[in-house]
Structure formats: structure tokens, C-alpha cells
Short mmCIF file of C-alpha atoms in Angstrom, two decimals:
data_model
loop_
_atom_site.label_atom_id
_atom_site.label_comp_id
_atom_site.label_asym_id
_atom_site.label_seq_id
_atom_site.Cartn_x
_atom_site.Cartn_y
_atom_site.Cartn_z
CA UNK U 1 11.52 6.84 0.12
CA UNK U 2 9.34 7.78 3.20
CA UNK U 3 5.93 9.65 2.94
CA UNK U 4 7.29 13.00 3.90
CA UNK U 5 9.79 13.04 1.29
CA UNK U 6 7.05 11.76 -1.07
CA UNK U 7 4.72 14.79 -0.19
CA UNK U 8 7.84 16.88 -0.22
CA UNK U 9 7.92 15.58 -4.07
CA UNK U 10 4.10 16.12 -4.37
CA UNK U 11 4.47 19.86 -3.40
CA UNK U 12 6.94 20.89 -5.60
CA UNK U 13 5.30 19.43 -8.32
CA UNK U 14 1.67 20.89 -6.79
CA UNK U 15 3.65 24.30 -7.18
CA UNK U 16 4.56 23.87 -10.67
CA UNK U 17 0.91 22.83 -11.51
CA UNK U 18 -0.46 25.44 -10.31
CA UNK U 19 2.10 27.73 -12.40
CA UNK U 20 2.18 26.03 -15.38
CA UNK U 21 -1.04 24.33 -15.91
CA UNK U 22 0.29 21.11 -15.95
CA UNK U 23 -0.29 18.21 -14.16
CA UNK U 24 3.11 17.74 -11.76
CA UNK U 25 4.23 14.29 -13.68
CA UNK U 26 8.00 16.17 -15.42
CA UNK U 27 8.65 16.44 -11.84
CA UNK U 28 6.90 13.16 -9.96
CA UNK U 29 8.67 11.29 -12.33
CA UNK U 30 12.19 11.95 -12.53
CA UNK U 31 12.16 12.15 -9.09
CA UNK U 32 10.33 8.86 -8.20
CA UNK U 33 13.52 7.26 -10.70
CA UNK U 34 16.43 9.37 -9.27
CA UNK U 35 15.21 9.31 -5.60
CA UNK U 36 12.94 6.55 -4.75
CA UNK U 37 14.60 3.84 -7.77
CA UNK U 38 11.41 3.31 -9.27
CA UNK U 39 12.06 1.88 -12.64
CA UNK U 40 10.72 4.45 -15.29
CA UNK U 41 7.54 2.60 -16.15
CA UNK U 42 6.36 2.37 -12.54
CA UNK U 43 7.33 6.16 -11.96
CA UNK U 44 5.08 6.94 -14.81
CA UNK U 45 2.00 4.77 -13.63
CA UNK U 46 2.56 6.34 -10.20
CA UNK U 47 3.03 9.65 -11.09
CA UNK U 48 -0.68 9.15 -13.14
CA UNK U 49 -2.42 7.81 -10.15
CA UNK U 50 -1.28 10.56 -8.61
CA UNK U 51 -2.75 13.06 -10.25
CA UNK U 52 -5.58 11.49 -10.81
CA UNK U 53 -7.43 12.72 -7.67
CA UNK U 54 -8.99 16.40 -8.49
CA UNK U 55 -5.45 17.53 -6.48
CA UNK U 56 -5.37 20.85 -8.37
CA UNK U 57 -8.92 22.27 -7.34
CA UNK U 58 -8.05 24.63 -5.25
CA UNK U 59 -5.82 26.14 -8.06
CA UNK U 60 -8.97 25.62 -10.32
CA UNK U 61 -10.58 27.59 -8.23
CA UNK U 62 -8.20 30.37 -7.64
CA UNK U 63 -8.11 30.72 -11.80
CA UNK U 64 -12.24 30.49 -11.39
CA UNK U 65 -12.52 33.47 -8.57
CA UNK U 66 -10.20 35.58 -10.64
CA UNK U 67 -12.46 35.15 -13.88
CA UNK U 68 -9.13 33.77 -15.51
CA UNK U 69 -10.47 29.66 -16.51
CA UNK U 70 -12.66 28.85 -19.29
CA UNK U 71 -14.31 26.16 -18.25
CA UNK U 72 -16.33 25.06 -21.65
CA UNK U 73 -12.78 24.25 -23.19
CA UNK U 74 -11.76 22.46 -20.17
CA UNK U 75 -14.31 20.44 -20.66
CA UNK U 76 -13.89 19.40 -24.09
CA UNK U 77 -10.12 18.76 -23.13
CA UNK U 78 -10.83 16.66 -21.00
CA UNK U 79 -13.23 14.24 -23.35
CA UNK U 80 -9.95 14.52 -25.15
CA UNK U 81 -7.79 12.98 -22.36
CA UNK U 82 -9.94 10.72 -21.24
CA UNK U 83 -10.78 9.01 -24.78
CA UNK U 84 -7.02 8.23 -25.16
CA UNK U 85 -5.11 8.13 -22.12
CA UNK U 86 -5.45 4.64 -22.12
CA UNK U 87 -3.30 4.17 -25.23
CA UNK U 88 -1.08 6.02 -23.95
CA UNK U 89 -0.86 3.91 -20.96
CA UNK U 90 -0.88 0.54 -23.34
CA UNK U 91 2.25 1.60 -25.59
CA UNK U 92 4.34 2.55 -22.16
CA UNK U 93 3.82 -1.00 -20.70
CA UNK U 94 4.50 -2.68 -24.34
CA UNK U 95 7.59 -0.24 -25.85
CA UNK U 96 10.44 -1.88 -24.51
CA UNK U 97 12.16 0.25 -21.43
CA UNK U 98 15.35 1.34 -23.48
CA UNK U 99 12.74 2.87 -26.04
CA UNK U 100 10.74 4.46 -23.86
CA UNK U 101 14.10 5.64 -21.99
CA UNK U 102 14.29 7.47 -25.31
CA UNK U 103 11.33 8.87 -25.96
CA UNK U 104 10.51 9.94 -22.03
CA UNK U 105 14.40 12.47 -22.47
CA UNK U 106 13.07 13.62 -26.05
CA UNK U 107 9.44 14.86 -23.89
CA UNK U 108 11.96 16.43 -21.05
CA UNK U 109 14.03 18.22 -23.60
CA UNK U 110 10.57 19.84 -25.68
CA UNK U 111 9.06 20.72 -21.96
CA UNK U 112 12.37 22.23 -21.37
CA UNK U 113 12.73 23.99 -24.44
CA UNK U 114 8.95 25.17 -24.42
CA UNK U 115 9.85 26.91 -20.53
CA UNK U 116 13.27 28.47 -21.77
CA UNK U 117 12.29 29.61 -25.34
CA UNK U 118 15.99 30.13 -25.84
CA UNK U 119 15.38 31.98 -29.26
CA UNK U 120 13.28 34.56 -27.32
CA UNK U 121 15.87 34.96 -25.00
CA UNK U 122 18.60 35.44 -28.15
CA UNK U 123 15.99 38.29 -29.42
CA UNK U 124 15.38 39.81 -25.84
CA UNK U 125 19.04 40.18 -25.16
CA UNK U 126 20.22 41.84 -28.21
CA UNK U 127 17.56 44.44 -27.38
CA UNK U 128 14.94 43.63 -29.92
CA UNK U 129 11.84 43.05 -27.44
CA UNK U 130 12.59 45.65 -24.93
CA UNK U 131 10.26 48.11 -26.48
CA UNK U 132 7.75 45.43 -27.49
CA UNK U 133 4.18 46.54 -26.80
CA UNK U 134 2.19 43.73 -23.99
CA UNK U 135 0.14 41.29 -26.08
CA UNK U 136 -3.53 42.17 -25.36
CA UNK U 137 -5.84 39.83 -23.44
CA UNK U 138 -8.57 38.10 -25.88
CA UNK U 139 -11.18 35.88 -24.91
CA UNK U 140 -11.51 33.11 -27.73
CA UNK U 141 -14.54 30.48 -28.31
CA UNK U 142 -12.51 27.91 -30.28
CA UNK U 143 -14.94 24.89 -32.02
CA UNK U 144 -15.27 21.95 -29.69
CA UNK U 145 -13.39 19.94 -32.63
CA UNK U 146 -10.01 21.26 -32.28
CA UNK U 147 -10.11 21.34 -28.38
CA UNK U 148 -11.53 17.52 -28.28
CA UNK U 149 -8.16 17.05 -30.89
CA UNK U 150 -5.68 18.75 -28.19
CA UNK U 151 -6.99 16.96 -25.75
CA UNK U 152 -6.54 13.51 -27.41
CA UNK U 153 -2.89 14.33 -28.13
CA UNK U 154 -2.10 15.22 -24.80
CA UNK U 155 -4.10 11.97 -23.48
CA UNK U 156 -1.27 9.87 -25.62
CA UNK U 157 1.19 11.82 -23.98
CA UNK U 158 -0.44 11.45 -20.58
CA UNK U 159 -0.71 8.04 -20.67
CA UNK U 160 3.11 7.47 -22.04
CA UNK U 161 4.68 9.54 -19.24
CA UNK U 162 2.73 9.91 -16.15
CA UNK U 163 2.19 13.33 -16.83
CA UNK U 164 -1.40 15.76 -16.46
CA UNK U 165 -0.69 16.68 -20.35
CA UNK U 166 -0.27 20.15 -19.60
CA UNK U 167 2.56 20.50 -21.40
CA UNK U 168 0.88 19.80 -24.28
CA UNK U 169 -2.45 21.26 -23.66
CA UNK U 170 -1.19 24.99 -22.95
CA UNK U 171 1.40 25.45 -25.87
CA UNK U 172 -1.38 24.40 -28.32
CA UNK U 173 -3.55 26.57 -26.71
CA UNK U 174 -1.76 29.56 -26.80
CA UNK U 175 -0.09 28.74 -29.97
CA UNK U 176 -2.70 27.72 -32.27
CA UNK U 177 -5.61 29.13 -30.34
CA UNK U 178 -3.91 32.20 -29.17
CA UNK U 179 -5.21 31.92 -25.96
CA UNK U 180 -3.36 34.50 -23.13
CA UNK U 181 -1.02 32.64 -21.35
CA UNK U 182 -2.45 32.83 -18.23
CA UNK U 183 -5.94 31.95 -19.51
CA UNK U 184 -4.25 28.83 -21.33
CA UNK U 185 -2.70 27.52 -18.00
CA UNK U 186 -6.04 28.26 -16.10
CA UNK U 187 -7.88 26.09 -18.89
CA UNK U 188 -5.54 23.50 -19.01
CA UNK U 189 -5.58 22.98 -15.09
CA UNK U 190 -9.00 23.01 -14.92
CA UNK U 191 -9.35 20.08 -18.11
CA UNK U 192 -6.95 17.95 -15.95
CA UNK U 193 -9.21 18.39 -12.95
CA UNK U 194 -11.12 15.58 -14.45
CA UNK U 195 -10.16 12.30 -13.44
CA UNK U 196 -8.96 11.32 -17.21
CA UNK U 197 -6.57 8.86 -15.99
CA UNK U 198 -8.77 6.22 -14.82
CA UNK U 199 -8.29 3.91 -17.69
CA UNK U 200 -4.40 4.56 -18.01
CA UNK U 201 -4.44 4.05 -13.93
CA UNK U 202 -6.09 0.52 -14.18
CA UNK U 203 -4.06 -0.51 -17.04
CA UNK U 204 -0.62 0.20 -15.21
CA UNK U 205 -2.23 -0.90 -12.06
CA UNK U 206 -2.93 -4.51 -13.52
CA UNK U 207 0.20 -4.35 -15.12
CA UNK U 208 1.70 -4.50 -11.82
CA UNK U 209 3.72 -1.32 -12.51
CA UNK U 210 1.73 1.15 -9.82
CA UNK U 211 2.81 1.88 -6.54
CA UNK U 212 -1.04 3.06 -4.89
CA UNK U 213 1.01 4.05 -1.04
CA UNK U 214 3.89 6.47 -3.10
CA UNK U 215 0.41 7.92 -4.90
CA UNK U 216 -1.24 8.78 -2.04
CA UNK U 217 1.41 10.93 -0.60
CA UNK U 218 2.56 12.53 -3.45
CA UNK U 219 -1.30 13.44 -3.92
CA UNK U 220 -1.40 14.62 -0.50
CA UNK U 221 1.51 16.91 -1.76
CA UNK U 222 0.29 17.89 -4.97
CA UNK U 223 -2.88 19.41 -3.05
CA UNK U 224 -0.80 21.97 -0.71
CA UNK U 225 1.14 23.02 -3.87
CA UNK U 226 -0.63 23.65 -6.05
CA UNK U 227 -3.20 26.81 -5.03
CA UNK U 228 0.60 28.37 -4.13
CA UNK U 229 1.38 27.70 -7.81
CA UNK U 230 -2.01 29.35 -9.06
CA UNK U 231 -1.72 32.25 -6.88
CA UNK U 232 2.24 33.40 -7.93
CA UNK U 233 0.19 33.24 -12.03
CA UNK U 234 -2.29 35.34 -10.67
CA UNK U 235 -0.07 37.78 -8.92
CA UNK U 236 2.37 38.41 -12.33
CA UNK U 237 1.91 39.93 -15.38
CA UNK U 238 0.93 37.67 -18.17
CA UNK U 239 4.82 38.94 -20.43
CA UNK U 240 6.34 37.67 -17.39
CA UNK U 241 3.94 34.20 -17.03
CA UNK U 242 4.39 33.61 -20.90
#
């Protein structure tokens, strides 16, 4: 796969990022496996190298000039990811491949599920959240404890499947923090700002199962995308974002 078609890859995953909060990896990966042939294991180390570069700052600050982010529980997040990333990164290169073959379609499904909500959409077409009144915004100063513990859970995760751990970061967030969803994908962009991945990224690298030239252009990608990402969340209501 040639470096246009990798930044090609790298954009549309930039633009999701930005959206979503996340960190690109549900689509670098797939992608590197259905287009490229990279077995799944080398798609995931290569999808976390490239996002390991601060790629999504000028979504971060996009979220920062519109007084969206909150940058104190990015930070904690981040102590998260970075404390455990690396064990995510040990049990992908020691689960055998057929396992994690497994476990990397169960993650697609939830991320799928999470950005359908098909029960919602049940609920919204039989008319029973057509009249329902716009959450209102709150501002919420969570304990460092339980953002540290989201952030450690979506290390794992990180680590396992190549991903930023957005997908993790900003359901907990809005779930059991009941942060606005807009303010939870700000947050969780800006916590995977941080270069977290480092010790996954040398583990996968010394494994042998990184490709550092696909990185680099997918990186290159993820950078153009994702302020266009961040700036479509800005634009729309937060009913619509959620």
C-alpha cells in the first residue's frame, strides 16, 4: 500500500478523531488488514505508533478555543493510559492470533453498538423522544481517582488494539461522569494528546510487529483530519453529537 493511500487512511481516521474523541485505531486497523495485508497484530502496533505523535492537536485546540476541553481530566487520563498501555501491548503479542481475532470483532461490535445505540433508535422511532427536552450542559470536577481508573482501562484496551482508547474514555465519561457529550470527546482527545503509547510502541516495535514507514504516513494523515473532525462537533448540537 503506497503512502498516499496510507495518508488517505490517516485522514479518514484524523476525521473520526476529531468527531469522536478517539484516537483513529477502529479505522487504521481494519484497514491496514483488509487493504495493506498486515496481519492483525502488526496493524495494531502500527496503528499505535501512529497515533502516538500529538496528531490530534489541532483538534485539541479547536475544543480549547471554543472553551469545550477540560484539560485537568485529560490529564489524569492520560497517567491512566500511560501506566498500562504497555500491558496492553504485552497480552496482544502473547494471546495467540485466533484469540485475539476474537476479542479485536467483540471491541468492533461494542464501538459499533456504542455509535448506533440501536435501543435509542427503537425509542426515537416509535415517537417517544421527539418531545424530549435537550440535556443541559454541566461542567463536572470528577476526583482524580476515578479518571486515573478510566484511563487505565482504556490503556489495556489501547495497547490490545492499536487504538487512542477513546472509545472507552468518552462512554465512561459521559456515562458515569455525565459529562456533555461534546465536552467528553473534547477531554478524551485532549488525554490522548499525550504520547501514552510509548511503552506499548517499543514493545511491538521489538517484537518485530511495527511497520515505522506505514506510521509515518498514516500520521501525516491523521494530522489533516482531524481539526475537520473537531470542527463538524463544534458546529452541531450536542442531541445530534451524542
Amino acid at each position: 500500500m503506497s503512502g498516499p493511500w496510507l495518508i488517505l487512511v490517516g485522514v479518514a481516521a484524523g476525521v473520526f478523531a476529531g468527531l469522536f474523541g478517539i484516537g483513529g485505531g477502529i479505522i487504521i486497523v481494519p484497514s491496514l488488514i483488509l487493504l495493506a495485508g498486515f496481519p492483525l497484530v502488526k496493524a495494531t502496533g502500527t496503528s499505535l505508533a501512529a497515533i502516538l505523535l500529538p496528531v490530534g492537536i489541532l483538534g485539541v485546540v479547536a475544543y480549547y478555543k471554543a472553551k469545550i476541553i477540560d484539560l485537568r481530566a485529560s490529564a489524569f487520563i492520560a497517567a491512566g493510559l500511560l501506566t498500562s498501555v504497555v500491558v496492553g501491548a504485552w497480552l496482544a503479542n502473547t494471546l495467540p492470533v485466533d484469540l485475539m481475532r476474537k476479542f479485536f470483532a467483540l471491541f468492533c461490535l461494542y464501538v459499533g453498538w456504542n455509535f448506533i445505540d440501536p435501543v435509542r433508535r427503537v425509542r426515537i422511532w416509535r415517537g417517544k423522544e421527539v418531545t424530549a427536552k435537550p440535556e443541559p450542559e454541566t461542567d463536572p470536577r470528577p476526583a482524580p481517582l476515578p479518571l486515573v481508573g478510566i484511563g487505565l482501562l482504556a490503556g489495556v484496551m489501547a495497547g490490545m488494539f492499536g487504538i487512542g482508547g477513546g472509545n472507552i474514555i468518552v462512554p465512561l465519561l459521559t456515562l458515569t461522569l455525565h459529562y456533555p457529550a461534546k465536552r467528553a470527546i473534547a477531554t478524551s482527545l485532549g488525554a490522548i494528546l499525550f504520547p501514552f503509547g510509548i511503552p506499548g510502541v517499543l514493545y511491538y516495535y521489538h517484537a518485530g510487529n511495527l511497520d515505522p514507514g506505514a506510521a509515518a504516513w498514516i500520521a501525516a494523515g491523521l494530522f489533516i483530519g482531524t481539526v475537520f473532525g473537531a470542527r463538524i462537533t463544534i458546529s452541531l448540537p450536542t442531541r445530534t453529537v451524542k
